[in-house]
Amino acid sequence: MRMLINVPETVVADALRGMAAAHPELTVDVERRVVVRRDAPVAGKVALVSGGGSGHEPLHAGFVGPGMLAAACPGEIFTSPVPDQMVRAAAAVDSGAGVLFVVKNYTGDVLNFEMAAELAEDEGIQVAKVLVDDDVAVTDSLYTAGRRGTGATLFVEKIAGAAAEEGAPLERVESVARRVNERSRSFGVALSACTTPAKGGPTFDLPDGELELGVGIHGEPGRERRAMMTSREIADFAVDAVLEDLRPSGPVLALVNGMGATPLLELYGFHAEVQRVLTERGVPVARTLVGNHVTSLDMAGCSVTLCEADEELLRLWDAPVRTPALRWGM
C-alpha cells in the first residue's frame, strides 16, 4: 500500500490536525470531529451544517466558511458521522435563526441526521433538513433507498449558503436548497477503483481496459461496464443520461468533477467534450466549475452535474464565498 499516511487508524484525525494548522479561520475539534467557521455563530443568520464519511474531500469540511457551510461533521472513511457530532455542530453555530442540515441520500447519513435533528430540537434549536439525491445512474444502491447524493451537494451548499449569508429566514433557505436539488442531476464514471486505508487495496474489482458507467462515490456499481471509451464517448453517454432525466428549459450550472485521481489536464479535456454535447443539444451553460470537489479517495474518473439555474440561483451562485476549497468575490 502506497499512501501518504501514518497508520490507517489515524488518517481522519491526522487530516483534521493538518486542516487546523493550514486554516486558522476555522475552528477544528479533532477529537470530537467537528469543523466550524471561527466567527460562528453569526448573529441573525441561518447556519448550514453538513457532513458525511471522509474520503470525499474537499466535501464537506473544505466548504466551511462565509457564503457556504457554518460547520461540517467528518465521519470515518466512507462512514456517516454520528448524531452527537451533528448536535455539537448545530449548537456551535446556531444564532437563534435556525440550522439547515444538508444530507446526502445514504442510509447512514439519513438516519443519523434525522436523530440529530430530534436531539437538537430537544435542546431548543430549530432545525430543517434537505436531502440531496441527484444521481441518475441507479434508483437504489448498496448504500441508499432511492437516488444517491453526489455532485449537487456542492450546488446546494453554495447556493443555500449564499441565501443564508444574505439573512434569509430558515424557511427560505430550506426552500432554495430544495429547489437546487430538484433542478440538479449527476452521472459518474470510474476508470479505476478507489483504495481505502483500512483495506489497503481496491474496494471493488474493475479489470484493466474496462470502466464503470454510473459509479457511486463509494464505488457502488453503476448501470454497466464497458471496454474503455474515449473522453468524447464518455461525455456523450454521461451528459445524455443527465439530460434524459433533467430536460432543462434554460441555462445550466455545470460541474465537471474529478473523483480524486484524475488530473486537471484530463478534466479540462473532458469539460471541452461536455460543452460540445451541451451545445449540440441546445443547452446553454451559464457557469462552469471544473476540478476535484466531490471525490472518492484515489479513484480515477469523473462526474457531470447540471443544475437548471434561474436568475436568482445564478445570483446566489455568484455571491461571495470564502472557504478552503471554494472562494471568489471576497
mmCIF file of C-alpha atoms in Angstrom:
data_model
loop_
_atom_site.group_PDB
_atom_site.id
_atom_site.type_symbol
_atom_site.label_atom_id
_atom_site.label_comp_id
_atom_site.label_asym_id
_atom_site.label_seq_id
_atom_site.Cartn_x
_atom_site.Cartn_y
_atom_site.Cartn_z
ATOM 1 C CA MET A 1 0.000 0.000 0.000
ATOM 2 C CA ARG A 2 1.499 3.321 -1.103
ATOM 3 C CA MET A 3 -0.247 6.088 0.803
ATOM 4 C CA LEU A 4 0.968 9.258 2.445
ATOM 5 C CA ILE A 5 -0.293 8.261 5.888
ATOM 6 C CA ASN A 6 0.974 7.128 9.287
ATOM 7 C CA VAL A 7 -1.436 4.327 10.152
ATOM 8 C CA PRO A 8 -4.964 3.698 8.857
ATOM 9 C CA GLU A 9 -6.490 4.249 12.285
ATOM 10 C CA THR A 10 -5.425 7.917 12.466
ATOM 11 C CA VAL A 11 -5.987 9.058 8.876
ATOM 12 C CA VAL A 12 -9.001 11.262 9.625
ATOM 13 C CA ALA A 13 -7.546 12.732 12.818
ATOM 14 C CA ASP A 14 -4.244 13.478 11.105
ATOM 15 C CA ALA A 15 -6.030 15.203 8.232
ATOM 16 C CA LEU A 16 -8.049 17.337 10.645
ATOM 17 C CA ARG A 17 -4.894 18.349 12.513
ATOM 18 C CA GLY A 18 -3.386 19.422 9.224
ATOM 19 C CA MET A 19 -6.511 21.325 8.255
ATOM 20 C CA ALA A 20 -6.464 23.172 11.571
ATOM 21 C CA ALA A 21 -2.847 24.208 11.022
ATOM 22 C CA ALA A 22 -3.493 25.327 7.429
ATOM 23 C CA HIS A 23 -6.737 27.217 8.064
ATOM 24 C CA PRO A 24 -6.773 29.355 11.217
ATOM 25 C CA GLU A 25 -10.058 30.846 10.027
ATOM 26 C CA LEU A 26 -11.646 27.536 11.056
ATOM 27 C CA THR A 27 -12.143 26.000 14.488
ATOM 28 C CA VAL A 28 -11.297 22.309 14.161
ATOM 29 C CA ASP A 29 -12.162 19.949 17.016
ATOM 30 C CA VAL A 30 -10.030 16.950 16.098
ATOM 31 C CA GLU A 31 -11.203 14.725 18.948
ATOM 32 C CA ARG A 32 -14.923 15.383 18.502
ATOM 33 C CA ARG A 33 -14.723 15.617 14.708
ATOM 34 C CA VAL A 34 -16.397 18.971 14.093
ATOM 35 C CA VAL A 35 -15.170 21.789 11.807
ATOM 36 C CA VAL A 36 -16.731 25.242 12.395
ATOM 37 C CA ARG A 37 -16.181 28.680 10.869
ATOM 38 C CA ARG A 38 -14.337 30.648 13.536
ATOM 39 C CA ASP A 39 -16.791 33.553 13.619
ATOM 40 C CA ALA A 40 -19.780 31.280 14.358
ATOM 41 C CA PRO A 41 -22.444 31.782 15.462
ATOM 42 C CA VAL A 42 -23.174 34.725 13.182
ATOM 43 C CA ALA A 43 -25.955 36.803 14.717
ATOM 44 C CA GLY A 44 -29.287 36.664 12.939
ATOM 45 C CA LYS A 45 -28.210 34.210 10.243
ATOM 46 C CA VAL A 46 -29.303 30.677 9.439
ATOM 47 C CA ALA A 47 -26.443 28.195 9.765
ATOM 48 C CA LEU A 48 -25.846 25.364 7.275
ATOM 49 C CA VAL A 49 -24.452 22.114 8.686
ATOM 50 C CA SER A 50 -23.456 19.126 6.588
ATOM 51 C CA GLY A 51 -21.211 16.123 6.851
ATOM 52 C CA GLY A 52 -20.545 12.595 5.757
ATOM 53 C CA GLY A 53 -17.859 9.995 5.523
ATOM 54 C CA SER A 54 -14.313 11.164 4.958
ATOM 55 C CA GLY A 55 -12.658 10.331 1.652
ATOM 56 C CA HIS A 56 -14.698 12.793 -0.442
ATOM 57 C CA GLU A 57 -12.548 15.863 0.216
ATOM 58 C CA PRO A 58 -12.903 18.759 -0.103
ATOM 59 C CA LEU A 59 -16.532 17.831 0.603
ATOM 60 C CA HIS A 60 -17.609 18.733 3.333
ATOM 61 C CA ALA A 61 -15.075 20.381 5.631
ATOM 62 C CA GLY A 62 -13.394 22.148 2.734
ATOM 63 C CA PHE A 63 -16.610 24.072 2.158
ATOM 64 C CA VAL A 64 -16.880 25.599 5.644
ATOM 65 C CA GLY A 65 -16.707 29.383 5.671
ATOM 66 C CA PRO A 66 -18.540 32.597 4.779
ATOM 67 C CA GLY A 67 -21.032 32.071 1.975
ATOM 68 C CA MET A 68 -21.288 28.316 2.385
ATOM 69 C CA LEU A 69 -21.335 25.941 5.405
ATOM 70 C CA ALA A 70 -21.184 27.081 9.016
ATOM 71 C CA ALA A 71 -19.995 23.633 10.149
ATOM 72 C CA ALA A 72 -19.167 20.153 8.883
ATOM 73 C CA CYS A 73 -19.008 16.771 10.579
ATOM 74 C CA PRO A 74 -16.464 14.339 9.096
ATOM 75 C CA GLY A 75 -17.035 10.643 9.742
ATOM 76 C CA GLU A 76 -14.564 7.841 9.323
ATOM 77 C CA ILE A 77 -13.696 6.837 5.760
ATOM 78 C CA PHE A 78 -16.958 6.277 3.841
ATOM 79 C CA THR A 79 -18.831 6.140 7.176
ATOM 80 C CA SER A 80 -21.523 8.510 8.375
ATOM 81 C CA PRO A 81 -20.733 10.856 11.252
ATOM 82 C CA VAL A 82 -22.668 10.129 14.443
ATOM 83 C CA PRO A 83 -25.587 12.191 15.787
ATOM 84 C CA ASP A 84 -23.510 13.621 18.650
ATOM 85 C CA GLN A 85 -21.223 15.309 16.115
ATOM 86 C CA MET A 86 -24.158 16.863 14.315
ATOM 87 C CA VAL A 87 -25.807 18.116 17.502
ATOM 88 C CA ARG A 88 -22.489 19.566 18.691
ATOM 89 C CA ALA A 89 -22.052 21.326 15.336
ATOM 90 C CA ALA A 90 -25.595 22.690 15.386
ATOM 91 C CA ALA A 91 -25.166 24.036 18.913
ATOM 92 C CA ALA A 92 -21.872 25.699 17.970
ATOM 93 C CA VAL A 93 -23.315 27.620 15.017
ATOM 94 C CA ASP A 94 -26.942 28.332 15.938
ATOM 95 C CA SER A 95 -27.577 32.047 16.434
ATOM 96 C CA GLY A 96 -31.268 31.577 17.124
ATOM 97 C CA ALA A 97 -32.230 31.839 13.443
ATOM 98 C CA GLY A 98 -32.157 28.058 12.959
ATOM 99 C CA VAL A 99 -29.975 25.414 11.338
ATOM 100 C CA LEU A 100 -30.329 23.679 7.980
ATOM 101 C CA PHE A 101 -28.949 20.138 7.745
ATOM 102 C CA VAL A 102 -27.755 19.271 4.206
ATOM 103 C CA VAL A 103 -27.902 15.480 3.936
ATOM 104 C CA LYS A 104 -26.691 13.256 1.097
ATOM 105 C CA ASN A 105 -29.043 10.349 0.458
ATOM 106 C CA TYR A 106 -27.130 7.486 2.046
ATOM 107 C CA THR A 107 -28.876 5.362 4.644
ATOM 108 C CA GLY A 108 -26.430 6.036 7.491
ATOM 109 C CA ASP A 109 -26.367 9.777 6.860
ATOM 110 C CA VAL A 110 -30.165 9.990 6.642
ATOM 111 C CA LEU A 111 -30.762 8.056 9.862
ATOM 112 C CA ASN A 112 -28.084 9.865 11.866
ATOM 113 C CA PHE A 113 -29.070 13.356 10.718
ATOM 114 C CA GLU A 114 -32.714 12.518 11.477
ATOM 115 C CA MET A 115 -31.795 11.503 15.002
ATOM 116 C CA ALA A 116 -29.562 14.565 15.382
ATOM 117 C CA ALA A 117 -32.407 16.868 14.312
ATOM 118 C CA GLU A 118 -34.638 15.446 17.022
ATOM 119 C CA LEU A 119 -31.913 15.814 19.658
ATOM 120 C CA ALA A 120 -31.106 19.364 18.554
ATOM 121 C CA GLU A 121 -34.755 20.371 18.687
ATOM 122 C CA ASP A 122 -34.930 18.968 22.219
ATOM 123 C CA GLU A 123 -32.187 21.498 23.041
ATOM 124 C CA GLY A 124 -34.254 24.340 21.575
ATOM 125 C CA ILE A 125 -32.537 24.563 18.177
ATOM 126 C CA GLN A 126 -34.850 24.985 15.202
ATOM 127 C CA VAL A 127 -33.762 22.514 12.515
ATOM 128 C CA ALA A 128 -34.767 21.987 8.882
ATOM 129 C CA LYS A 129 -33.375 19.292 6.578
ATOM 130 C CA VAL A 130 -32.836 18.942 2.840
ATOM 131 C CA LEU A 131 -31.990 15.608 1.213
ATOM 132 C CA VAL A 132 -29.669 15.618 -1.820
ATOM 133 C CA ASP A 133 -30.485 12.818 -4.292
ATOM 134 C CA ASP A 134 -29.222 13.886 -7.701
ATOM 135 C CA ASP A 135 -27.578 10.766 -9.171
ATOM 136 C CA VAL A 136 -29.470 9.487 -12.215
ATOM 137 C CA ALA A 137 -27.362 6.342 -12.688
ATOM 138 C CA VAL A 138 -29.382 3.991 -10.472
ATOM 139 C CA THR A 139 -32.510 4.217 -8.312
ATOM 140 C CA ASP A 140 -31.279 2.086 -5.412
ATOM 141 C CA SER A 141 -27.738 1.088 -4.451
ATOM 142 C CA LEU A 142 -25.700 -0.662 -1.790
ATOM 143 C CA TYR A 143 -25.950 2.428 0.440
ATOM 144 C CA THR A 144 -29.288 4.012 -0.440
ATOM 145 C CA ALA A 145 -33.015 3.748 -0.856
ATOM 146 C CA GLY A 146 -33.651 5.967 -3.854
ATOM 147 C CA ARG A 147 -31.084 8.018 -5.685
ATOM 148 C CA ARG A 148 -27.621 8.727 -4.316
ATOM 149 C CA GLY A 149 -26.487 12.189 -3.297
ATOM 150 C CA THR A 150 -23.385 13.295 -5.200
ATOM 151 C CA GLY A 151 -22.192 16.438 -7.002
ATOM 152 C CA ALA A 152 -25.344 18.503 -6.452
ATOM 153 C CA THR A 153 -24.359 18.658 -2.779
ATOM 154 C CA LEU A 154 -21.851 21.353 -3.744
ATOM 155 C CA PHE A 155 -24.541 23.348 -5.568
ATOM 156 C CA VAL A 156 -26.930 23.070 -2.603
ATOM 157 C CA GLU A 157 -24.297 24.108 -0.059
ATOM 158 C CA LYS A 158 -23.063 27.057 -2.133
ATOM 159 C CA ILE A 159 -26.416 28.482 -3.220
ATOM 160 C CA ALA A 160 -28.300 27.906 0.046
ATOM 161 C CA GLY A 161 -25.224 29.149 1.910
ATOM 162 C CA ALA A 162 -25.389 32.398 -0.051
ATOM 163 C CA ALA A 163 -29.074 32.800 0.801
ATOM 164 C CA ALA A 164 -28.247 32.315 4.485
ATOM 165 C CA GLU A 165 -25.396 34.814 4.226
ATOM 166 C CA GLU A 166 -27.886 37.390 2.914
ATOM 167 C CA GLY A 167 -30.005 36.899 6.033
ATOM 168 C CA ALA A 168 -32.848 34.883 4.521
ATOM 169 C CA PRO A 169 -35.031 33.108 7.121
ATOM 170 C CA LEU A 170 -34.784 29.349 7.640
ATOM 171 C CA GLU A 171 -37.895 28.558 5.586
ATOM 172 C CA ARG A 172 -36.486 30.498 2.643
ATOM 173 C CA VAL A 173 -33.019 28.924 2.865
ATOM 174 C CA GLU A 174 -34.606 25.482 3.021
ATOM 175 C CA SER A 175 -36.791 26.277 0.000
ATOM 176 C CA VAL A 176 -33.789 27.442 -2.042
ATOM 177 C CA ALA A 177 -31.846 24.294 -1.108
ATOM 178 C CA ARG A 178 -34.721 22.057 -2.160
ATOM 179 C CA ARG A 179 -35.125 23.927 -5.437
ATOM 180 C CA VAL A 180 -31.440 23.441 -6.247
ATOM 181 C CA ASN A 181 -31.664 19.725 -5.551
ATOM 182 C CA GLU A 182 -34.843 19.319 -7.606
ATOM 183 C CA ARG A 183 -33.173 21.059 -10.564
ATOM 184 C CA SER A 184 -29.890 19.082 -10.378
ATOM 185 C CA ARG A 185 -28.824 15.725 -11.815
ATOM 186 C CA SER A 186 -25.460 13.899 -11.870
ATOM 187 C CA PHE A 187 -23.750 10.944 -13.512
ATOM 188 C CA GLY A 188 -20.355 9.466 -12.607
ATOM 189 C CA VAL A 189 -17.799 7.280 -14.358
ATOM 190 C CA ALA A 190 -14.966 5.248 -12.795
ATOM 191 C CA LEU A 191 -11.773 4.432 -14.649
ATOM 192 C CA SER A 192 -10.290 2.692 -11.609
ATOM 193 C CA ALA A 193 -11.361 1.540 -8.155
ATOM 194 C CA CYS A 194 -10.508 3.530 -5.046
ATOM 195 C CA THR A 195 -8.351 2.276 -2.175
ATOM 196 C CA THR A 196 -9.343 2.695 1.464
ATOM 197 C CA PRO A 197 -6.526 2.937 4.034
ATOM 198 C CA ALA A 198 -8.062 0.170 6.157
ATOM 199 C CA LYS A 199 -8.279 -2.316 3.296
ATOM 200 C CA GLY A 200 -5.071 -1.304 1.559
ATOM 201 C CA GLY A 201 -6.363 -2.445 -1.809
ATOM 202 C CA PRO A 202 -9.108 -1.725 -4.358
ATOM 203 C CA THR A 203 -12.621 -1.548 -2.920
ATOM 204 C CA PHE A 204 -14.102 -3.236 -5.988
ATOM 205 C CA ASP A 205 -12.887 -5.190 -8.978
ATOM 206 C CA LEU A 206 -12.566 -3.235 -12.212
ATOM 207 C CA PRO A 207 -10.494 -5.162 -14.758
ATOM 208 C CA ASP A 208 -7.888 -3.430 -16.864
ATOM 209 C CA GLY A 209 -9.347 -1.942 -20.008
ATOM 210 C CA GLU A 210 -12.840 -1.506 -18.563
ATOM 211 C CA LEU A 211 -14.772 1.362 -16.953
ATOM 212 C CA GLU A 212 -17.898 1.618 -14.798
ATOM 213 C CA LEU A 213 -20.654 3.866 -16.132
ATOM 214 C CA GLY A 214 -22.769 5.368 -13.362
ATOM 215 C CA VAL A 215 -20.469 4.547 -10.457
ATOM 216 C CA GLY A 216 -21.236 5.854 -6.959
ATOM 217 C CA ILE A 217 -18.794 7.874 -4.861
ATOM 218 C CA HIS A 218 -18.165 4.854 -2.609
ATOM 219 C CA GLY A 219 -17.552 2.598 -5.576
ATOM 220 C CA GLU A 220 -21.133 1.328 -5.734
ATOM 221 C CA PRO A 221 -21.898 -0.273 -9.084
ATOM 222 C CA GLY A 222 -23.490 1.775 -11.837
ATOM 223 C CA ARG A 223 -25.509 0.964 -14.915
ATOM 224 C CA GLU A 224 -22.987 -1.138 -16.794
ATOM 225 C CA ARG A 225 -19.358 -1.903 -17.522
ATOM 226 C CA ARG A 226 -17.821 -1.366 -20.901
ATOM 227 C CA ALA A 227 -14.487 -1.508 -22.608
ATOM 228 C CA MET A 228 -12.529 1.720 -22.165
ATOM 229 C CA MET A 229 -14.070 4.651 -24.048
ATOM 230 C CA THR A 230 -12.684 7.967 -25.271
ATOM 231 C CA SER A 231 -13.367 11.223 -23.456
ATOM 232 C CA ARG A 232 -15.739 12.146 -26.277
ATOM 233 C CA GLU A 233 -17.706 8.912 -25.933
ATOM 234 C CA ILE A 234 -17.902 9.191 -22.137
ATOM 235 C CA ALA A 235 -19.185 12.764 -22.382
ATOM 236 C CA ASP A 236 -21.875 11.727 -24.863
ATOM 237 C CA PHE A 237 -23.054 8.940 -22.555
ATOM 238 C CA ALA A 238 -22.886 10.888 -19.272
ATOM 239 C CA VAL A 239 -24.447 14.142 -20.473
ATOM 240 C CA ASP A 240 -27.226 12.343 -22.330
ATOM 241 C CA ALA A 241 -28.008 10.334 -19.187
ATOM 242 C CA VAL A 242 -28.352 13.582 -17.217
ATOM 243 C CA LEU A 243 -30.368 15.416 -19.870
ATOM 244 C CA GLU A 244 -32.713 12.466 -20.349
ATOM 245 C CA ASP A 245 -33.817 12.972 -16.740
ATOM 246 C CA LEU A 246 -33.345 16.728 -16.195
ATOM 247 C CA ARG A 247 -34.681 18.135 -19.513
ATOM 248 C CA PRO A 248 -33.691 21.763 -18.776
ATOM 249 C CA SER A 249 -35.594 24.557 -20.490
ATOM 250 C CA GLY A 250 -32.976 27.222 -19.719
ATOM 251 C CA PRO A 251 -29.292 27.697 -18.902
ATOM 252 C CA VAL A 252 -27.469 25.373 -16.529
ATOM 253 C CA LEU A 253 -24.720 25.400 -13.984
ATOM 254 C CA ALA A 254 -22.203 22.696 -14.925
ATOM 255 C CA LEU A 255 -19.861 20.875 -12.562
ATOM 256 C CA VAL A 256 -17.192 18.706 -14.176
ATOM 257 C CA ASN A 257 -15.847 16.890 -11.158
ATOM 258 C CA GLY A 258 -12.841 14.666 -10.700
ATOM 259 C CA MET A 259 -13.084 11.590 -8.496
ATOM 260 C CA GLY A 260 -9.693 12.194 -6.859
ATOM 261 C CA ALA A 261 -7.016 10.757 -9.119
ATOM 262 C CA THR A 262 -7.854 12.408 -12.427
ATOM 263 C CA PRO A 263 -5.546 15.336 -13.275
ATOM 264 C CA LEU A 264 -6.845 18.695 -14.414
ATOM 265 C CA LEU A 265 -5.307 18.134 -17.838
ATOM 266 C CA GLU A 266 -7.808 15.319 -18.381
ATOM 267 C CA LEU A 267 -10.695 17.093 -16.635
ATOM 268 C CA TYR A 268 -10.378 20.190 -18.820
ATOM 269 C CA GLY A 269 -10.242 17.995 -21.900
ATOM 270 C CA PHE A 270 -13.357 16.194 -20.692
ATOM 271 C CA HIS A 271 -15.010 19.525 -19.983
ATOM 272 C CA ALA A 272 -14.471 20.520 -23.612
ATOM 273 C CA GLU A 273 -16.407 17.415 -24.642
ATOM 274 C CA VAL A 274 -19.181 18.116 -22.118
ATOM 275 C CA GLN A 275 -19.524 21.630 -23.539
ATOM 276 C CA ARG A 276 -19.663 20.182 -27.051
ATOM 277 C CA VAL A 277 -22.511 17.830 -26.133
ATOM 278 C CA LEU A 278 -24.481 20.556 -24.361
ATOM 279 C CA THR A 279 -24.063 22.885 -27.358
ATOM 280 C CA GLU A 280 -25.218 20.144 -29.725
ATOM 281 C CA ARG A 281 -28.251 19.506 -27.502
ATOM 282 C CA GLY A 282 -29.105 23.223 -27.386
ATOM 283 C CA VAL A 283 -28.425 23.651 -23.664
ATOM 284 C CA PRO A 284 -26.708 26.959 -22.776
ATOM 285 C CA VAL A 285 -24.156 26.876 -19.959
ATOM 286 C CA ALA A 286 -24.307 29.877 -17.615
ATOM 287 C CA ARG A 287 -21.475 28.911 -15.241
ATOM 288 C CA THR A 288 -18.929 26.096 -15.040
ATOM 289 C CA LEU A 289 -16.786 24.638 -12.262
ATOM 290 C CA VAL A 290 -14.024 22.141 -13.086
ATOM 291 C CA GLY A 291 -11.902 20.260 -10.563
ATOM 292 C CA ASN A 292 -11.776 17.667 -7.798
ATOM 293 C CA HIS A 293 -14.613 18.692 -5.463
ATOM 294 C CA VAL A 294 -16.669 15.595 -4.569
ATOM 295 C CA THR A 295 -14.117 12.812 -4.664
ATOM 296 C CA SER A 296 -13.735 9.144 -3.846
ATOM 297 C CA LEU A 297 -10.220 8.858 -2.360
ATOM 298 C CA ASP A 298 -7.879 7.888 -5.221
ATOM 299 C CA MET A 299 -10.472 6.814 -7.764
ATOM 300 C CA ALA A 300 -9.736 7.790 -11.346
ATOM 301 C CA GLY A 301 -12.808 9.063 -13.102
ATOM 302 C CA CYS A 302 -15.218 11.958 -13.295
ATOM 303 C CA SER A 303 -18.782 13.047 -12.855
ATOM 304 C CA VAL A 304 -21.036 15.587 -14.519
ATOM 305 C CA THR A 305 -23.615 17.584 -12.558
ATOM 306 C CA LEU A 306 -26.032 20.002 -14.199
ATOM 307 C CA CYS A 307 -28.395 22.370 -12.411
ATOM 308 C CA GLU A 308 -31.083 24.299 -14.280
ATOM 309 C CA ALA A 309 -30.476 27.806 -12.975
ATOM 310 C CA ASP A 310 -32.834 30.775 -12.950
ATOM 311 C CA GLU A 311 -31.711 34.357 -12.279
ATOM 312 C CA GLU A 312 -31.953 34.013 -8.509
ATOM 313 C CA LEU A 313 -29.918 30.808 -8.390
ATOM 314 C CA LEU A 314 -27.257 32.355 -10.626
ATOM 315 C CA ARG A 315 -27.081 35.428 -8.409
ATOM 316 C CA LEU A 316 -26.652 33.267 -5.325
ATOM 317 C CA TRP A 317 -24.033 31.134 -7.099
ATOM 318 C CA ASP A 318 -22.065 34.275 -7.987
ATOM 319 C CA ALA A 319 -22.299 35.640 -4.431
ATOM 320 C CA PRO A 320 -19.003 35.853 -2.494
ATOM 321 C CA VAL A 321 -17.684 32.711 -0.833
ATOM 322 C CA ARG A 322 -14.557 32.109 1.222
ATOM 323 C CA THR A 323 -13.793 28.507 2.187
ATOM 324 C CA PRO A 324 -10.614 26.405 1.977
ATOM 325 C CA ALA A 325 -11.722 24.828 -1.305
ATOM 326 C CA LEU A 326 -14.043 27.352 -2.930
ATOM 327 C CA ARG A 327 -13.589 31.112 -2.941
ATOM 328 C CA TRP A 328 -14.451 34.074 -5.095
ATOM 329 C CA GLY A 329 -15.767 37.610 -4.764
ATOM 330 C CA MET A 330 -14.089 38.372 -1.433
#
